Amino acid sequence: CWGDMATKTLIMTGIIIGRFQVPYLHPGHLNLIATSLRECDKTVILLGTPSPQHGLDDRNPYGTPHRVRMIKQIFPQVIIQVIHDVPSDQEWSEEVDGFAGLYENPILYHSRDSFKNHYVGRIPLKEVEAVPGYSGTELRKMDPDLQTLNKKQ
């Protein structure tokens, strides 16, 4: 993500972990994804998802199809993989490292309110400056189509 070494350029992979539980990508999301795309050769989103037996709720009201479509409409070049919730930070971090290990020179991109306080794995982190004034929780509260959307999925 940060240039090349003398004669050989490294292939770098930016990995973003997020739930993206919003009706649309806000400027903070756009900045995070665009930064990884600009700095890395490849960008992968690990889309956080409740375990299948958990289902949708107030904190996770949007299903996977909606969130994948929402991201791919703006960033079709991004690779999206689903990562399910697990009970412990250690187990979750091992899952993240397993996904990240599939790619060359992975770096985990994050911003405020991110996974960084739960991640205890071995992949390096890069913080992207937050865009102030945006909250996924507030966007969910303002979405009048939320019930309709969930019935379709």
PDB file of C-alpha atoms in Angstrom, residues 10-150:
ATOM      1  CA  LEU A  10       4.942  -5.379  -3.359  1.00  0.00           C
ATOM      2  CA  ILE A  11       1.361  -6.360  -4.044  1.00  0.00           C
ATOM      3  CA  MET A  12      -0.659  -5.003  -1.122  1.00  0.00           C
ATOM      4  CA  THR A  13      -4.194  -5.887  -0.055  1.00  0.00           C
ATOM      5  CA  GLY A  14      -6.324  -3.508   1.971  1.00  0.00           C
ATOM      6  CA  ILE A  15      -8.865  -5.330   4.117  1.00  0.00           C
ATOM      7  CA  ILE A  16     -11.810  -3.496   5.632  1.00  0.00           C
ATOM      8  CA  ILE A  17     -13.937  -5.116   8.290  1.00  0.00           C
ATOM      9  CA  GLY A  18     -17.383  -3.647   8.678  1.00  0.00           C
ATOM     10  CA  ARG A  19     -21.036  -4.407   9.206  1.00  0.00           C
ATOM     11  CA  PHE A  20     -22.293  -1.649   6.894  1.00  0.00           C
ATOM     12  CA  GLN A  21     -25.691  -1.792   8.624  1.00  0.00           C
ATOM     13  CA  VAL A  22     -26.959   1.376   6.949  1.00  0.00           C
ATOM     14  CA  PRO A  23     -29.454   2.244   4.204  1.00  0.00           C
ATOM     15  CA  TYR A  24     -26.645   3.807   2.139  1.00  0.00           C
ATOM     16  CA  LEU A  25     -22.892   4.294   2.413  1.00  0.00           C
ATOM     17  CA  HIS A  26     -22.174   7.553   4.228  1.00  0.00           C
ATOM     18  CA  PRO A  27     -19.069   9.745   3.618  1.00  0.00           C
ATOM     19  CA  GLY A  28     -17.100   7.915   6.326  1.00  0.00           C
ATOM     20  CA  HIS A  29     -17.620   4.581   4.561  1.00  0.00           C
ATOM     21  CA  LEU A  30     -16.835   6.114   1.181  1.00  0.00           C
ATOM     22  CA  ASN A  31     -13.591   7.620   2.498  1.00  0.00           C
ATOM     23  CA  LEU A  32     -12.470   4.375   4.145  1.00  0.00           C
ATOM     24  CA  ILE A  33     -13.068   2.256   1.030  1.00  0.00           C
ATOM     25  CA  ALA A  34     -11.643   4.884  -1.347  1.00  0.00           C
ATOM     26  CA  THR A  35      -8.486   5.190   0.767  1.00  0.00           C
ATOM     27  CA  SER A  36      -7.851   1.459   0.600  1.00  0.00           C
ATOM     28  CA  LEU A  37      -8.520   1.407  -3.152  1.00  0.00           C
ATOM     29  CA  ARG A  38      -6.145   4.310  -3.703  1.00  0.00           C
ATOM     30  CA  GLU A  39      -3.330   2.898  -1.553  1.00  0.00           C
ATOM     31  CA  CYS A  40      -3.562  -0.825  -2.314  1.00  0.00           C
ATOM     32  CA  ASP A  41      -3.611  -3.108  -5.320  1.00  0.00           C
ATOM     33  CA  LYS A  42      -6.689  -4.944  -4.078  1.00  0.00           C
ATOM     34  CA  THR A  43      -9.407  -4.165  -1.525  1.00  0.00           C
ATOM     35  CA  VAL A  44     -11.383  -6.808   0.338  1.00  0.00           C
ATOM     36  CA  ILE A  45     -14.329  -6.136   2.630  1.00  0.00           C
ATOM     37  CA  LEU A  46     -15.031  -8.661   5.364  1.00  0.00           C
ATOM     38  CA  LEU A  47     -18.740  -8.053   5.835  1.00  0.00           C
ATOM     39  CA  GLY A  48     -19.637  -8.655   9.475  1.00  0.00           C
ATOM     40  CA  THR A  49     -22.842 -10.646   9.791  1.00  0.00           C
ATOM     41  CA  PRO A  50     -24.753 -12.172  12.707  1.00  0.00           C
ATOM     42  CA  SER A  51     -24.582 -15.939  12.936  1.00  0.00           C
ATOM     43  CA  PRO A  52     -27.313 -17.602  10.838  1.00  0.00           C
ATOM     44  CA  GLN A  53     -29.327 -18.621  13.915  1.00  0.00           C
ATOM     45  CA  HIS A  54     -29.301 -15.023  15.226  1.00  0.00           C
ATOM     46  CA  GLY A  55     -31.135 -13.342  12.330  1.00  0.00           C
ATOM     47  CA  LEU A  56     -31.919  -9.672  11.845  1.00  0.00           C
ATOM     48  CA  ASP A  57     -32.578  -7.274  14.727  1.00  0.00           C
ATOM     49  CA  ASP A  58     -32.479  -3.535  15.530  1.00  0.00           C
ATOM     50  CA  ARG A  59     -28.663  -3.459  15.462  1.00  0.00           C
ATOM     51  CA  ASN A  60     -28.433  -5.651  12.346  1.00  0.00           C
ATOM     52  CA  PRO A  61     -31.561  -4.838  10.338  1.00  0.00           C
ATOM     53  CA  TYR A  62     -30.153  -5.157   6.820  1.00  0.00           C
ATOM     54  CA  GLY A  63     -29.536  -8.544   5.280  1.00  0.00           C
ATOM     55  CA  THR A  64     -26.412  -9.519   3.395  1.00  0.00           C
ATOM     56  CA  PRO A  65     -27.912  -9.089  -0.122  1.00  0.00           C
ATOM     57  CA  HIS A  66     -28.800  -5.427   0.535  1.00  0.00           C
ATOM     58  CA  ARG A  67     -25.363  -4.624   1.948  1.00  0.00           C
ATOM     59  CA  VAL A  68     -23.454  -6.372  -0.852  1.00  0.00           C
ATOM     60  CA  ARG A  69     -25.548  -4.567  -3.512  1.00  0.00           C
ATOM     61  CA  MET A  70     -25.071  -1.228  -1.775  1.00  0.00           C
ATOM     62  CA  ILE A  71     -21.268  -1.589  -1.753  1.00  0.00           C
ATOM     63  CA  LYS A  72     -20.943  -3.118  -5.239  1.00  0.00           C
ATOM     64  CA  GLN A  73     -23.068  -0.360  -6.836  1.00  0.00           C
ATOM     65  CA  ILE A  74     -20.377   2.169  -5.939  1.00  0.00           C
ATOM     66  CA  PHE A  75     -17.286  -0.032  -5.713  1.00  0.00           C
ATOM     67  CA  PRO A  76     -17.703  -2.968  -8.145  1.00  0.00           C
ATOM     68  CA  GLN A  77     -13.978  -3.790  -7.966  1.00  0.00           C
ATOM     69  CA  VAL A  78     -14.094  -4.583  -4.232  1.00  0.00           C
ATOM     70  CA  ILE A  79     -14.073  -8.220  -3.161  1.00  0.00           C
ATOM     71  CA  ILE A  80     -16.669  -8.966  -0.452  1.00  0.00           C
ATOM     72  CA  GLN A  81     -16.537 -11.946   1.872  1.00  0.00           C
ATOM     73  CA  VAL A  82     -18.926 -12.621   4.744  1.00  0.00           C
ATOM     74  CA  ILE A  83     -17.510 -13.139   8.216  1.00  0.00           C
ATOM     75  CA  HIS A  84     -19.926 -14.356  10.902  1.00  0.00           C
ATOM     76  CA  ASP A  85     -19.988 -13.220  14.502  1.00  0.00           C
ATOM     77  CA  VAL A  86     -18.260 -15.563  16.925  1.00  0.00           C
ATOM     78  CA  PRO A  87     -18.312 -15.612  20.744  1.00  0.00           C
ATOM     79  CA  SER A  88     -14.779 -14.438  21.567  1.00  0.00           C
ATOM     80  CA  ASP A  89     -12.356 -11.783  20.328  1.00  0.00           C
ATOM     81  CA  GLN A  90      -9.639 -14.430  20.063  1.00  0.00           C
ATOM     82  CA  GLU A  91     -11.743 -16.731  17.877  1.00  0.00           C
ATOM     83  CA  TRP A  92     -12.951 -13.815  15.744  1.00  0.00           C
ATOM     84  CA  SER A  93      -9.388 -12.530  15.287  1.00  0.00           C
ATOM     85  CA  GLU A  94      -8.290 -15.994  14.157  1.00  0.00           C
ATOM     86  CA  GLU A  95     -11.123 -15.970  11.568  1.00  0.00           C
ATOM     87  CA  VAL A  96     -10.022 -12.529  10.362  1.00  0.00           C
ATOM     88  CA  ASP A  97      -6.412 -13.702  10.104  1.00  0.00           C
ATOM     89  CA  GLY A  98      -7.567 -16.773   8.170  1.00  0.00           C
ATOM     90  CA  PHE A  99      -9.350 -14.610   5.593  1.00  0.00           C
ATOM     91  CA  ALA A 100      -6.502 -12.087   5.459  1.00  0.00           C
ATOM     92  CA  GLY A 101      -3.995 -14.883   4.933  1.00  0.00           C
ATOM     93  CA  LEU A 102      -5.603 -15.633   1.575  1.00  0.00           C
ATOM     94  CA  TYR A 103      -4.248 -12.339   0.220  1.00  0.00           C
ATOM     95  CA  GLU A 104      -0.805 -10.867  -0.381  1.00  0.00           C
ATOM     96  CA  ASN A 105       0.544  -8.464   2.242  1.00  0.00           C
ATOM     97  CA  PRO A 106      -2.770  -7.697   3.968  1.00  0.00           C
ATOM     98  CA  ILE A 107      -3.328  -4.554   6.004  1.00  0.00           C
ATOM     99  CA  LEU A 108      -6.511  -4.004   8.040  1.00  0.00           C
ATOM    100  CA  TYR A 109      -7.942  -0.549   7.400  1.00  0.00           C
ATOM    101  CA  HIS A 110     -10.133   0.962  10.092  1.00  0.00           C
ATOM    102  CA  SER A 111     -11.605   4.207  11.347  1.00  0.00           C
ATOM    103  CA  ARG A 112     -13.398   5.306  14.518  1.00  0.00           C
ATOM    104  CA  ASP A 113     -15.936   2.969  16.102  1.00  0.00           C
ATOM    105  CA  SER A 114     -14.191   0.091  14.436  1.00  0.00           C
ATOM    106  CA  PHE A 115     -13.064  -3.403  15.313  1.00  0.00           C
ATOM    107  CA  LYS A 116      -9.598  -2.375  16.537  1.00  0.00           C
ATOM    108  CA  ASN A 117     -10.384  -2.818  20.246  1.00  0.00           C
ATOM    109  CA  HIS A 118     -11.525  -6.407  19.602  1.00  0.00           C
ATOM    110  CA  TYR A 119      -8.837  -7.502  17.182  1.00  0.00           C
ATOM    111  CA  VAL A 120      -5.946  -9.459  18.752  1.00  0.00           C
ATOM    112  CA  GLY A 121      -4.554 -10.984  15.569  1.00  0.00           C
ATOM    113  CA  ARG A 122      -1.304 -10.594  13.692  1.00  0.00           C
ATOM    114  CA  ILE A 123      -2.214  -8.441  10.652  1.00  0.00           C
ATOM    115  CA  PRO A 124      -1.008  -4.800  10.765  1.00  0.00           C
ATOM    116  CA  LEU A 125      -3.603  -2.055  11.213  1.00  0.00           C
ATOM    117  CA  LYS A 126      -3.890   1.269   9.425  1.00  0.00           C
ATOM    118  CA  GLU A 127      -6.201   3.952  10.768  1.00  0.00           C
ATOM    119  CA  VAL A 128      -7.999   6.213   8.298  1.00  0.00           C
ATOM    120  CA  GLU A 129      -9.107   9.589   9.605  1.00  0.00           C
ATOM    121  CA  ALA A 130     -12.817   9.604  10.386  1.00  0.00           C
ATOM    122  CA  VAL A 131     -15.275  11.867   8.610  1.00  0.00           C
ATOM    123  CA  PRO A 132     -17.115  13.583  11.485  1.00  0.00           C
ATOM    124  CA  GLY A 133     -20.873  13.832  11.772  1.00  0.00           C
ATOM    125  CA  TYR A 134     -22.024  10.437  10.500  1.00  0.00           C
ATOM    126  CA  SER A 135     -23.513   7.589  12.515  1.00  0.00           C
ATOM    127  CA  GLY A 136     -24.860   4.295  11.241  1.00  0.00           C
ATOM    128  CA  THR A 137     -27.184   4.131  14.253  1.00  0.00           C
ATOM    129  CA  GLU A 138     -28.718   7.493  13.346  1.00  0.00           C
ATOM    130  CA  LEU A 139     -29.076   6.497   9.683  1.00  0.00           C
ATOM    131  CA  ARG A 140     -30.919   3.326  10.700  1.00  0.00           C
ATOM    132  CA  LYS A 141     -33.309   5.321  12.899  1.00  0.00           C
ATOM    133  CA  MET A 142     -34.132   7.631   9.976  1.00  0.00           C
ATOM    134  CA  ASP A 143     -34.798   4.882   7.405  1.00  0.00           C
ATOM    135  CA  PRO A 144     -38.575   4.746   6.771  1.00  0.00           C
ATOM    136  CA  ASP A 145     -38.212   1.739   4.473  1.00  0.00           C
ATOM    137  CA  LEU A 146     -36.480  -0.480   7.018  1.00  0.00           C
ATOM    138  CA  GLN A 147     -39.426  -2.792   7.690  1.00  0.00           C
ATOM    139  CA  THR A 148     -40.210  -3.139   3.976  1.00  0.00           C
ATOM    140  CA  LEU A 149     -36.594  -3.896   3.162  1.00  0.00           C
ATOM    141  CA  ASN A 150     -36.351  -6.652   5.758  1.00  0.00           C
TER     142      ASN A 150
END
